[in-house]
Short mmCIF file of C-alpha atoms in Angstrom, two decimals:
data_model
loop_
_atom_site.label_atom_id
_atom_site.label_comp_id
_atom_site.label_asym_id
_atom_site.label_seq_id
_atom_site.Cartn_x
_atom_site.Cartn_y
_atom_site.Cartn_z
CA UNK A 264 -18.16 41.66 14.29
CA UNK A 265 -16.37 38.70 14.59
CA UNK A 266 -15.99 36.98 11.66
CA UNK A 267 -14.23 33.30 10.99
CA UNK A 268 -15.14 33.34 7.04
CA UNK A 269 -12.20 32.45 5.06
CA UNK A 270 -10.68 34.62 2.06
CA UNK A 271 -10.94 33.74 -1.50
CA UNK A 272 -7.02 32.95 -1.94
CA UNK A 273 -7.20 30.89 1.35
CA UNK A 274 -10.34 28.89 0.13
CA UNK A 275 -8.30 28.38 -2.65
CA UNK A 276 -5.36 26.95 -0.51
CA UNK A 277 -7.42 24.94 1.51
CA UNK A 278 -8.98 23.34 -1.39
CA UNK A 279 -5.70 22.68 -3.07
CA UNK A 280 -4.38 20.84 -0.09
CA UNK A 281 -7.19 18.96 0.11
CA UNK A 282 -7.30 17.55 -3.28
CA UNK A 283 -3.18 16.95 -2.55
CA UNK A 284 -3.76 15.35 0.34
CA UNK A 285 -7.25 12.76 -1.20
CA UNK A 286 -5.27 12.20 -4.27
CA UNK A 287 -1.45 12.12 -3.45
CA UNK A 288 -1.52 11.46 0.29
CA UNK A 289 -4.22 8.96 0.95
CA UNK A 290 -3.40 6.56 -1.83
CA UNK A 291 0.35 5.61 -0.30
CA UNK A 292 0.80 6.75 2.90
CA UNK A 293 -1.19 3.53 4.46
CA UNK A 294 2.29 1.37 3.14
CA UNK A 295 4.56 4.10 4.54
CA UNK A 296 3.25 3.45 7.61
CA UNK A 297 3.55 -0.14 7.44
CA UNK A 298 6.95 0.17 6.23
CA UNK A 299 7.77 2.78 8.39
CA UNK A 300 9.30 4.55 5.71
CA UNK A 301 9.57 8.58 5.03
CA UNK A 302 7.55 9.69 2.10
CA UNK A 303 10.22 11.98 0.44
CA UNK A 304 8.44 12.30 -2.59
CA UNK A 305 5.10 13.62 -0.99
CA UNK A 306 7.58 16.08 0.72
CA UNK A 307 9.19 17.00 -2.86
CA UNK A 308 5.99 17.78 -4.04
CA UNK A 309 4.67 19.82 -0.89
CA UNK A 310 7.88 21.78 -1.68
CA UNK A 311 6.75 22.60 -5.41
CA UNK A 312 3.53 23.44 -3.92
CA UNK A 313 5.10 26.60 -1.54
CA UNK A 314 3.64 24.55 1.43
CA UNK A 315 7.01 25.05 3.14
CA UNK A 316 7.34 28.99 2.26
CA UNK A 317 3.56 30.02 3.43
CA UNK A 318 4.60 31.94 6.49
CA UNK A 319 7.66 33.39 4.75
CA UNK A 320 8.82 36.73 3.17
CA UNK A 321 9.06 35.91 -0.96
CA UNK A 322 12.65 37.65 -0.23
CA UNK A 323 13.54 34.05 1.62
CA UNK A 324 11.72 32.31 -1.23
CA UNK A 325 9.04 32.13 0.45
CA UNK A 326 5.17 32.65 -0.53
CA UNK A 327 4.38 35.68 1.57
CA UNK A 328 1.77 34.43 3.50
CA UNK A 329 1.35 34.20 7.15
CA UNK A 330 1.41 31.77 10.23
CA UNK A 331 -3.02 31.43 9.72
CA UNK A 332 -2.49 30.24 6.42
CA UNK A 333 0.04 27.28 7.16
CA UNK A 334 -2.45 25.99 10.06
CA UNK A 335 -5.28 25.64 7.05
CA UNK A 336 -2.73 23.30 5.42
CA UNK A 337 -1.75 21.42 8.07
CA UNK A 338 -5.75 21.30 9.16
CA UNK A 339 -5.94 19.37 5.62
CA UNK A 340 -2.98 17.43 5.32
CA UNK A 341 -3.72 15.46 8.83
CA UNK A 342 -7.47 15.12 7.79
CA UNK A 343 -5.69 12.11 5.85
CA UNK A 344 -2.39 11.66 7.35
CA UNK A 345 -0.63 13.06 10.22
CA UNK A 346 3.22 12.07 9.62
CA UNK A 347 3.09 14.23 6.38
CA UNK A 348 1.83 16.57 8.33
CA UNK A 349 3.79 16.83 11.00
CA UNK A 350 6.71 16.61 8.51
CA UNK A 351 6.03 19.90 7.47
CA UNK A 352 4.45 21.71 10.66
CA UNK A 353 7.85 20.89 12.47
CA UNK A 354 10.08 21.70 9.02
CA UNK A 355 8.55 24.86 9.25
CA UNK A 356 7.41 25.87 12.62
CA UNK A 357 10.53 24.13 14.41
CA UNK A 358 13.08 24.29 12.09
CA UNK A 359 13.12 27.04 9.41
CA UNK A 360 11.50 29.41 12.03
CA UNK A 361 13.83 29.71 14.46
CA UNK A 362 16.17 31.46 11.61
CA UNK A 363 13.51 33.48 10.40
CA UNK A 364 12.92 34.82 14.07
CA UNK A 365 16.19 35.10 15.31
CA UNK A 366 19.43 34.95 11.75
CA UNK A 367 21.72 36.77 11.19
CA UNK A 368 21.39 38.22 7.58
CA UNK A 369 24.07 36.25 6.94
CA UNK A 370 22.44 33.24 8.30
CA UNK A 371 19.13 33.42 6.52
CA UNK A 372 20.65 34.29 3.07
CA UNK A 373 22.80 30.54 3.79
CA UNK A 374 19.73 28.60 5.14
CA UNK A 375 16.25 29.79 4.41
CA UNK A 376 16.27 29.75 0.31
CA UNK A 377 16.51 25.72 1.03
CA UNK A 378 14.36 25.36 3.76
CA UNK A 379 11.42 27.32 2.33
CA UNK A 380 11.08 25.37 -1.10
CA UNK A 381 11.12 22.21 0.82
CA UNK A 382 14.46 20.89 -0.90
CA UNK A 383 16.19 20.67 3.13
CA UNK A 384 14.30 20.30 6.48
CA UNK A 385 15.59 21.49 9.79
CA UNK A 386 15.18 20.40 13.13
CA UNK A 387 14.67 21.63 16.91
CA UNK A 388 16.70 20.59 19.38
CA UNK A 389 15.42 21.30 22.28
CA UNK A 390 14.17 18.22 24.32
CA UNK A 391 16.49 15.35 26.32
CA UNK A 392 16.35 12.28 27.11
CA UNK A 393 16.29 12.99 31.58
CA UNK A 394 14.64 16.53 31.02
CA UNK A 395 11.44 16.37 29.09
CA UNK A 396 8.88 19.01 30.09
CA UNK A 397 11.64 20.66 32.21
CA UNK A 398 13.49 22.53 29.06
CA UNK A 399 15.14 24.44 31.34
CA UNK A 400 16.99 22.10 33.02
CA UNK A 401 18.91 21.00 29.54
CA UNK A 402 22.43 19.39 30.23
CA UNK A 403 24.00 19.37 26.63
CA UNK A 404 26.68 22.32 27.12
CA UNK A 405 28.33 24.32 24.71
CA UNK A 406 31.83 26.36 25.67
CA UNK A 407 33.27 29.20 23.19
CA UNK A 408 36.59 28.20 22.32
CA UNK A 409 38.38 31.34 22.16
CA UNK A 410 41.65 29.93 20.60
CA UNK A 411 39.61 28.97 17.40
CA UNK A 412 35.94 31.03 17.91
CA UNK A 413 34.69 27.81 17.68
CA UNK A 414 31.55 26.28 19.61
CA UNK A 415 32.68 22.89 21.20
CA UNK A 416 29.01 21.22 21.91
CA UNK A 417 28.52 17.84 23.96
CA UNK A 418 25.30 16.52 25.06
CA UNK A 419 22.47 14.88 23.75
CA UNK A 420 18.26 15.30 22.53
CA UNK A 421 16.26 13.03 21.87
CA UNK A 422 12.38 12.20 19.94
CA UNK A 423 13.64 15.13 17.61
CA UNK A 424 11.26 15.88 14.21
CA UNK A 425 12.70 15.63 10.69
CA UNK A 426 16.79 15.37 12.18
CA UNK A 427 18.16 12.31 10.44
CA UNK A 428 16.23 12.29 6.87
CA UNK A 429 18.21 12.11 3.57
CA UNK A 430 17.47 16.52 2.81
CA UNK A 431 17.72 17.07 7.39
CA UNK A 432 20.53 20.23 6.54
CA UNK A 433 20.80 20.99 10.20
CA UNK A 434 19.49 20.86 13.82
CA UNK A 435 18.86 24.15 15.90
CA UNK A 436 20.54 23.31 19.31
CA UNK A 437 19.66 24.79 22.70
CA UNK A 438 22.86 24.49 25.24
CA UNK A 439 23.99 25.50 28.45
CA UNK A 440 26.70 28.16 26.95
CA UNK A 441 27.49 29.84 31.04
CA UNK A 442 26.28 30.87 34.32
CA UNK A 443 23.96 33.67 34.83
CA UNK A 444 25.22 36.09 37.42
CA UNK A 445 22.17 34.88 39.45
CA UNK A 446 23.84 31.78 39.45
CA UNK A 447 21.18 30.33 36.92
CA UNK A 448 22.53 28.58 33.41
CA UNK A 449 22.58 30.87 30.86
CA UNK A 450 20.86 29.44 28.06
CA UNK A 451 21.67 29.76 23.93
CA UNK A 452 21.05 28.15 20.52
CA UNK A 453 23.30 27.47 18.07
CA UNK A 454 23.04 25.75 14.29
CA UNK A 455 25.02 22.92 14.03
CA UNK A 456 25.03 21.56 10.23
CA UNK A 457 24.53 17.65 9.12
CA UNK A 458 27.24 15.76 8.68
CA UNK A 459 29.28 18.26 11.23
CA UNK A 460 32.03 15.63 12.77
CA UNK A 461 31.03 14.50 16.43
CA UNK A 462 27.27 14.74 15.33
CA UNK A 463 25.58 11.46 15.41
CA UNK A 464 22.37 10.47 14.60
CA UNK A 465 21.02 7.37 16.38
CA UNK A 466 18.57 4.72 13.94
CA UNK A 467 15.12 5.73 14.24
CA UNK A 468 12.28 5.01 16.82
CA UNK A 469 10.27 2.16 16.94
CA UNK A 470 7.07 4.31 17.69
CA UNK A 471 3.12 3.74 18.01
CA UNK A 472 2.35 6.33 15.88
CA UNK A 473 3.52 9.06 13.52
CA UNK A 474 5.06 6.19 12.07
CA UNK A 475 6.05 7.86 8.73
CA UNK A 476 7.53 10.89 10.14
CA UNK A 477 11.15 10.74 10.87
CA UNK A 478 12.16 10.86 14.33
CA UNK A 479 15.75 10.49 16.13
CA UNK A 480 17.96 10.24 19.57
CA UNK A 481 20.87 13.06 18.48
CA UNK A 482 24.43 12.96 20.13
CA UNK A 483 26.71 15.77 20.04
CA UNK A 484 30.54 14.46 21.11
CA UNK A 485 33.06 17.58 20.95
CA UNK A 486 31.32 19.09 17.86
CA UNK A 487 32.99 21.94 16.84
CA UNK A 488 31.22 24.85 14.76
CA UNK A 489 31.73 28.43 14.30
CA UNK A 490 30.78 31.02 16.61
CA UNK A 491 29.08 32.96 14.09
CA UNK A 492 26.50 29.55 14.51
CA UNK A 493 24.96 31.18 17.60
CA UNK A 494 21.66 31.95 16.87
CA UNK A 495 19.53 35.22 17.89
CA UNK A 496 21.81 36.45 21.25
CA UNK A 497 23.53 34.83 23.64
CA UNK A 498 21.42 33.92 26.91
CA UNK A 499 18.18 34.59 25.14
CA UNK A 500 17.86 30.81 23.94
CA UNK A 501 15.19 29.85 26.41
CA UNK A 502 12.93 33.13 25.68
CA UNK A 503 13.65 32.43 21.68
CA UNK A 504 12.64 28.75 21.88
CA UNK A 505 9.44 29.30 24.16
CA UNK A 506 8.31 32.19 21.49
CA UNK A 507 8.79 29.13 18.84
CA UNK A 508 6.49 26.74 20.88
CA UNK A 509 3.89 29.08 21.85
CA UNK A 510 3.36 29.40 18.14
CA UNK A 511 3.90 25.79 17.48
CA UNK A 512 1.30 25.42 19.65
CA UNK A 513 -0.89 26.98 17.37
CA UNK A 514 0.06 24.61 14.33
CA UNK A 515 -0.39 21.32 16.60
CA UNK A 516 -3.96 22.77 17.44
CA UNK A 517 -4.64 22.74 14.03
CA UNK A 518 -3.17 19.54 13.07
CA UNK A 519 -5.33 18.12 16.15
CA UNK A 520 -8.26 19.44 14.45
CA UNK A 521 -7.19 17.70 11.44
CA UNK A 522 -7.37 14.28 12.62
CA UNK A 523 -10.76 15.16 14.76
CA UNK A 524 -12.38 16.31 11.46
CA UNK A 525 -11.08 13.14 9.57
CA UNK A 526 -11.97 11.07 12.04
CA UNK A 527 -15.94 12.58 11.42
CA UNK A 528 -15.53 12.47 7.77
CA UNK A 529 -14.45 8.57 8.18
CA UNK A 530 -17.48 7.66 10.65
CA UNK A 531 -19.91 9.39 8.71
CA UNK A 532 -19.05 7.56 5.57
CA UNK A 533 -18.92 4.35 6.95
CA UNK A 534 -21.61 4.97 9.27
CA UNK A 535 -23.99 5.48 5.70
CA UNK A 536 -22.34 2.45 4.05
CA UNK A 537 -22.24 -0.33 6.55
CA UNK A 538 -25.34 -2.26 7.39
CA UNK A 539 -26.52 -4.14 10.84
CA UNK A 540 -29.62 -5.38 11.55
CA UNK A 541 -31.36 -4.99 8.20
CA UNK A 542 -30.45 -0.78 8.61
CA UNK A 543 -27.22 1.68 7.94
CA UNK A 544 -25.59 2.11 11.14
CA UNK A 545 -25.88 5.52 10.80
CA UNK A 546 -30.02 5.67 11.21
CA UNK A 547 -29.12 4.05 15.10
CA UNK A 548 -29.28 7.40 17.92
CA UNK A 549 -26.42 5.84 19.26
CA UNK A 550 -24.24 6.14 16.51
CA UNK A 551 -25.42 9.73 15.37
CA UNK A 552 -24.81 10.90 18.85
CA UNK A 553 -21.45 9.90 18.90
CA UNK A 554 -20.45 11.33 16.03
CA UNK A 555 -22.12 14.62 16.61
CA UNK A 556 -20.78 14.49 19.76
CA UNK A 557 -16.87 14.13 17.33
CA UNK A 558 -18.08 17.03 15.04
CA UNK A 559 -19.01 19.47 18.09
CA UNK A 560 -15.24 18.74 19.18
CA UNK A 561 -13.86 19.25 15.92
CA UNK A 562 -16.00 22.53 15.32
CA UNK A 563 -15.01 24.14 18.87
CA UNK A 564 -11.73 23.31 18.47
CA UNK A 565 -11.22 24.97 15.26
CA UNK A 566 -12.72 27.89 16.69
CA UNK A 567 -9.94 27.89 19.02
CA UNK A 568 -7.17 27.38 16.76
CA UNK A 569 -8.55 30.31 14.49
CA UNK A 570 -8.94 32.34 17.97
CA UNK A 571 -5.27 32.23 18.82
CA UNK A 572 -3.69 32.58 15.19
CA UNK A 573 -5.74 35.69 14.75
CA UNK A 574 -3.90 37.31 17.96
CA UNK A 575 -0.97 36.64 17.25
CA UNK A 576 -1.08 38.26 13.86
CA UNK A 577 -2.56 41.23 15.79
CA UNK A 578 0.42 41.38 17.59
CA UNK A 579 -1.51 40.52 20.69
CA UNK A 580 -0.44 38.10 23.91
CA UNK A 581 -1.47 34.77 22.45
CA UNK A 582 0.22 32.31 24.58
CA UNK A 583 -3.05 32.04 26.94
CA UNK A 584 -4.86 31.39 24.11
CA UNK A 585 -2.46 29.32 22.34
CA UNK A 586 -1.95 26.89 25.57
CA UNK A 587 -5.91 26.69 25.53
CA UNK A 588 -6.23 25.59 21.69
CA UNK A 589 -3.58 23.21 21.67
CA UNK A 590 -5.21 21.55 24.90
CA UNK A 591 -8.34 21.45 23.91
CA UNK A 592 -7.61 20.14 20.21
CA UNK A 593 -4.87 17.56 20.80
CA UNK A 594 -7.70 15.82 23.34
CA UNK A 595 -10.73 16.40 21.22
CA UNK A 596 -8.66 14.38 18.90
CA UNK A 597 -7.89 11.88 21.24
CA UNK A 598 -11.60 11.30 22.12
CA UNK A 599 -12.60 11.27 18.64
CA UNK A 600 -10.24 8.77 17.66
CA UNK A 601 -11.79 6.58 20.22
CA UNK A 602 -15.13 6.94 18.63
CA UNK A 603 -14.16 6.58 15.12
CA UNK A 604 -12.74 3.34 16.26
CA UNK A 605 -16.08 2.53 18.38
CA UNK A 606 -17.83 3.28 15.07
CA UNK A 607 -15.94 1.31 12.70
CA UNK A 608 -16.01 -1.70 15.00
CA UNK A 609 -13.28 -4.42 14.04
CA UNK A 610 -12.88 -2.67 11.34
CA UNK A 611 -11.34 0.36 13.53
CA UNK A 612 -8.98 -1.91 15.03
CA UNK A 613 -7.04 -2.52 11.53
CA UNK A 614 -4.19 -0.53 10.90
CA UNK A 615 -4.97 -0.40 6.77
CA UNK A 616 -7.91 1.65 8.13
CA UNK A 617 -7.55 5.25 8.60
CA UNK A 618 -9.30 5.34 11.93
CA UNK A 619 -6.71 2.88 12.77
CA UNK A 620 -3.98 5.39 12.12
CA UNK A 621 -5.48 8.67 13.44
CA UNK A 622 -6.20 6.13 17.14
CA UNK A 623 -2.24 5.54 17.17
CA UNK A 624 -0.95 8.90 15.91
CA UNK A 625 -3.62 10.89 18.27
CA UNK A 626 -2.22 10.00 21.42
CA UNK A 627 1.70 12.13 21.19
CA UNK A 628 -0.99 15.42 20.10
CA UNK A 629 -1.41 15.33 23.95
CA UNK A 630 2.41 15.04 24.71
CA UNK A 631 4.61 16.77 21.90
CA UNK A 632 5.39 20.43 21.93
CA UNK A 633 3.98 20.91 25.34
CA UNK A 634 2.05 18.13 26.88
CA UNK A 635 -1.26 18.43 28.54
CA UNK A 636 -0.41 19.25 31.75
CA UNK A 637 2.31 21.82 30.54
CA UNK A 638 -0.80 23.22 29.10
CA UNK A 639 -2.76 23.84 32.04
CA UNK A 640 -0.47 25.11 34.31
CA UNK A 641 0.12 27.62 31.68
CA UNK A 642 -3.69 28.53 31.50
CA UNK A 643 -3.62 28.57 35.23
CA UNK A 644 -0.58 31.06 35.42
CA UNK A 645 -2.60 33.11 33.08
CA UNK A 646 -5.42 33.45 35.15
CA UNK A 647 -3.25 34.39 38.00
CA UNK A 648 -3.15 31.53 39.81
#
C-alpha cells in the first residue's frame, strides 16, 4: 500500500516551520525584498532551529534526519517566502552536500560542524557565464602545481547561491584539472575558502526575483589552494556534481510546491474577503475554478516531489523521477502565480503583496538547477528515446 501520510516527528517539523515561517518570515521579508537585503537574522535563527543539519549525521552536528524531511521545510518556508528558502535549500543541498557526499574525513571534521548549525553557508560553483545548461563544457581550469601541491585555479561562475554573504565560508568549484585519454576534459572539484587571495566576488545582481537571496558573478585569478582541497576524486567532478543536482532537483520540486500552495492559500483568502458586485469573489465559478484548477497543481505536484524523495531513500534510480517532479512543480508554480495574480486583480500587481512576490520569484523555478528543457530531454533519455 502506498501510503503518503506523514510521521508524528515530521508533522511536528512541518508545523514548526510553519509557525517560523507565519510569524518570523512573513512579517519582514516584504522590506528585504524591497531593500534587496539578506535576512541574516532569519538565517541565524533557521540555524538554532537544526533546519541546516536535517539531512545530516548528528556526528557532523547535524539532526539525523534525511533528504524527505528537509523538502517538508523548504515546502513551508516558500509557502511565505522563497529567498529564505532558497537560502537554505542551496546552503544545504549545494553547498554543505557536496562535502558530505564526497570529504575527506579530514575535510568534513574542518567544514561541516559550521555549515550544519547554519553559522557559515557554502556555495556551488558549477555554472558560467558562456556555458549555462552545457556544464560540461566549463572553461575555468585548475593545474596541480607540483613545486608547491598547490591548485592554481583561473576562470569564472556566475548567478551562484549564498557565495558573497557576510557567514559564505567557501565555494565548491568544478574545473577543467586535464585531458581524458579520450581526448575529453577531465573534470574535478575543489574547495576554495573565502577570502582565498585571487578570489573575487563581483556586487550582487540586480534580479526580478529571489530578491533577498544572495546571488554573485565569482572570479578566480591565479588562486592558489592546497591540493588536499580536491574534493571526492580526481575526474569524477562531473558524475559528483550531477548526483548533487539530481537531488537538488528534488528540493526545488518542493520549494515549487511551496509557492503553488501559497499562492492557493493567498487566493482563497482574498477570494472570501474581497467583495464585487454586492458578493465575495469567491461565490463567482470563475474564480473557484481557477483556484481549484491552482490546488489540483499544487496537490499533484507534491505527489511527485514525495514520489522521487521516497526512491531515493530506497536507494532506487530517482533521477527519472526527480527530472519529472522538478518539471512539473517549478511550472505548476509558474501557472499558479499567474492566477493568484488574476485573482487578486491590481492588487496582484503590487509588490507589498505576496502574490506579487511568488509571480517574480516563480519564473527562475523553471530555469535554476536544471531548466525546463534540461528536464525533458532527461525524461526523454529515460524512456529510451
Amino acid at each position: 500500500m502506498v501510503d503518503f501520510r506523514l510521521g508524528e516527528e515530521q508533522e511536528a517539523l512541518v508545523a514548526s516551520v510553519r509557525e517560523f515561517a507565519r510569524e518570523q518570515v512573513a512579517p519582514v521579508i516584504a522590506d528585504h525584498y524591497e531593500r534587496k537585503t539578506f535576512p541574516y537574522d532569519l538565517v541565524r535563527q533557521m540555524g538554532k532551529m537544526g533546519l541546516f543539519g536535517l539531512p545530516f549525521a548528528e556526528e557532523h552536528g547535524g539532526m539525523g534526519g534525511d533528504y524527505f524531511t528537509l523538502c517538508l521545510a523548504l515546502e513551508e518556508l516558500a509557502r511565505i517566502d522563497s529567498s529564505v528558502a532558497i537560502t537554505l535549500e542551496a546552503g544545504v543541498s549545494l553547498g554543505a552536500m557536496p562535502i558530505y557526499r564526497f570529504g575527506t574525513p579530514a575535510q568534513k571534521a574542518e567544514w561541516l560542524p559550521r555549515l550544519t548549525s547554519g553559522d557559515a553557508l557554502a556555495a556551488f560553483g558549477l555554472t558560467e557565464p558562456g556555458t549555462g545548461s552545457d556544464a560540461g563544457a566549463t572553461t575555468t581550469r585548475a593545474v596541480l602545481d607540483e613545486t608547491t601541491n598547490e591548485w592554481v585555479i583561473n576562470g569564472s561562475k556566475a548567478f551562484i547561491t549564498n557565495s558573497g554573504t557576510d557567514i559564505t565560508c567557501l565555494v565548491t568549484v568544478m574545473a577543467v584539472t586535464g585531458v581524458k585519454d579520450d581526448g575529453s576534459k577531465e573534470l574535478s572539484t575543489i574547495i576554495v575558502p573565502s577570502g582565498t587571495p585571487g578570489f573575487t566576488v563581483a556586487p550582487g545582481y540586480s534580479k526580478v526575483g529571489w530578491c533577498a537571496s544572495d546571488t554573485h558573478e565569482l572570479a578566480f585569478d591565479d588562486v592558489r589552494v592546497p591540493a588536499a582541497n580536491l574534493l571526492g576524486e580526481r575526474g569524477r567532478g562531473f558524475a559528483q556534481f550531477l548526483r548533487i543536482l539530481d537531488e537538488g532537483r528534488i528540493a526545488i520540486a518542493a520549494l515549487s510546491v511551496g509557492l503553488a500552495q501559497g499562492c492557493v492559500d493567498e487566493s482563497v483568502k482574498y477570494a472570501k474577503d474581497r467583495v464585487a458586485f454586492g458578493q465575495p469573489i469567491g461565490n463567482y465559478q470563475a474564480v473557484q475554478f481557477m483556484i481549484a484548477d491552482m490546488e489540483m497543481r499544487a496537490h499533484t505536484a507534491r505527489v511527485a516531489y514525495y514520489d522521487a524523495a521516497a526512491r531515493m531513500l530506497a536507494g532506487e534510480d530517482f533521477k527519472h523521477q526527480a527530472a519529472l517532479a522538478k518539471l512539473y512543480a517549478s511550472e505548476a508554480a509558474m501557472d499558479n502565480a499567474r492566477f493568484a495574480t488574476q485573482v487578486h486583480g491590481g492588487y496582484g500587481f503590487m509588490n507589498e503583496s505576496a502574490v506579487g512576490r511568488f509571480y517574480r520569484d516563480a519564473k527562475i523555478l523553471e530555469i535554476g538547477e536544471g531548466t525546463s528543457e534540461v528536464q525533458r530531454m532527461i525524461i526523454a533519455r529515460g524512456l529510451g528515446l
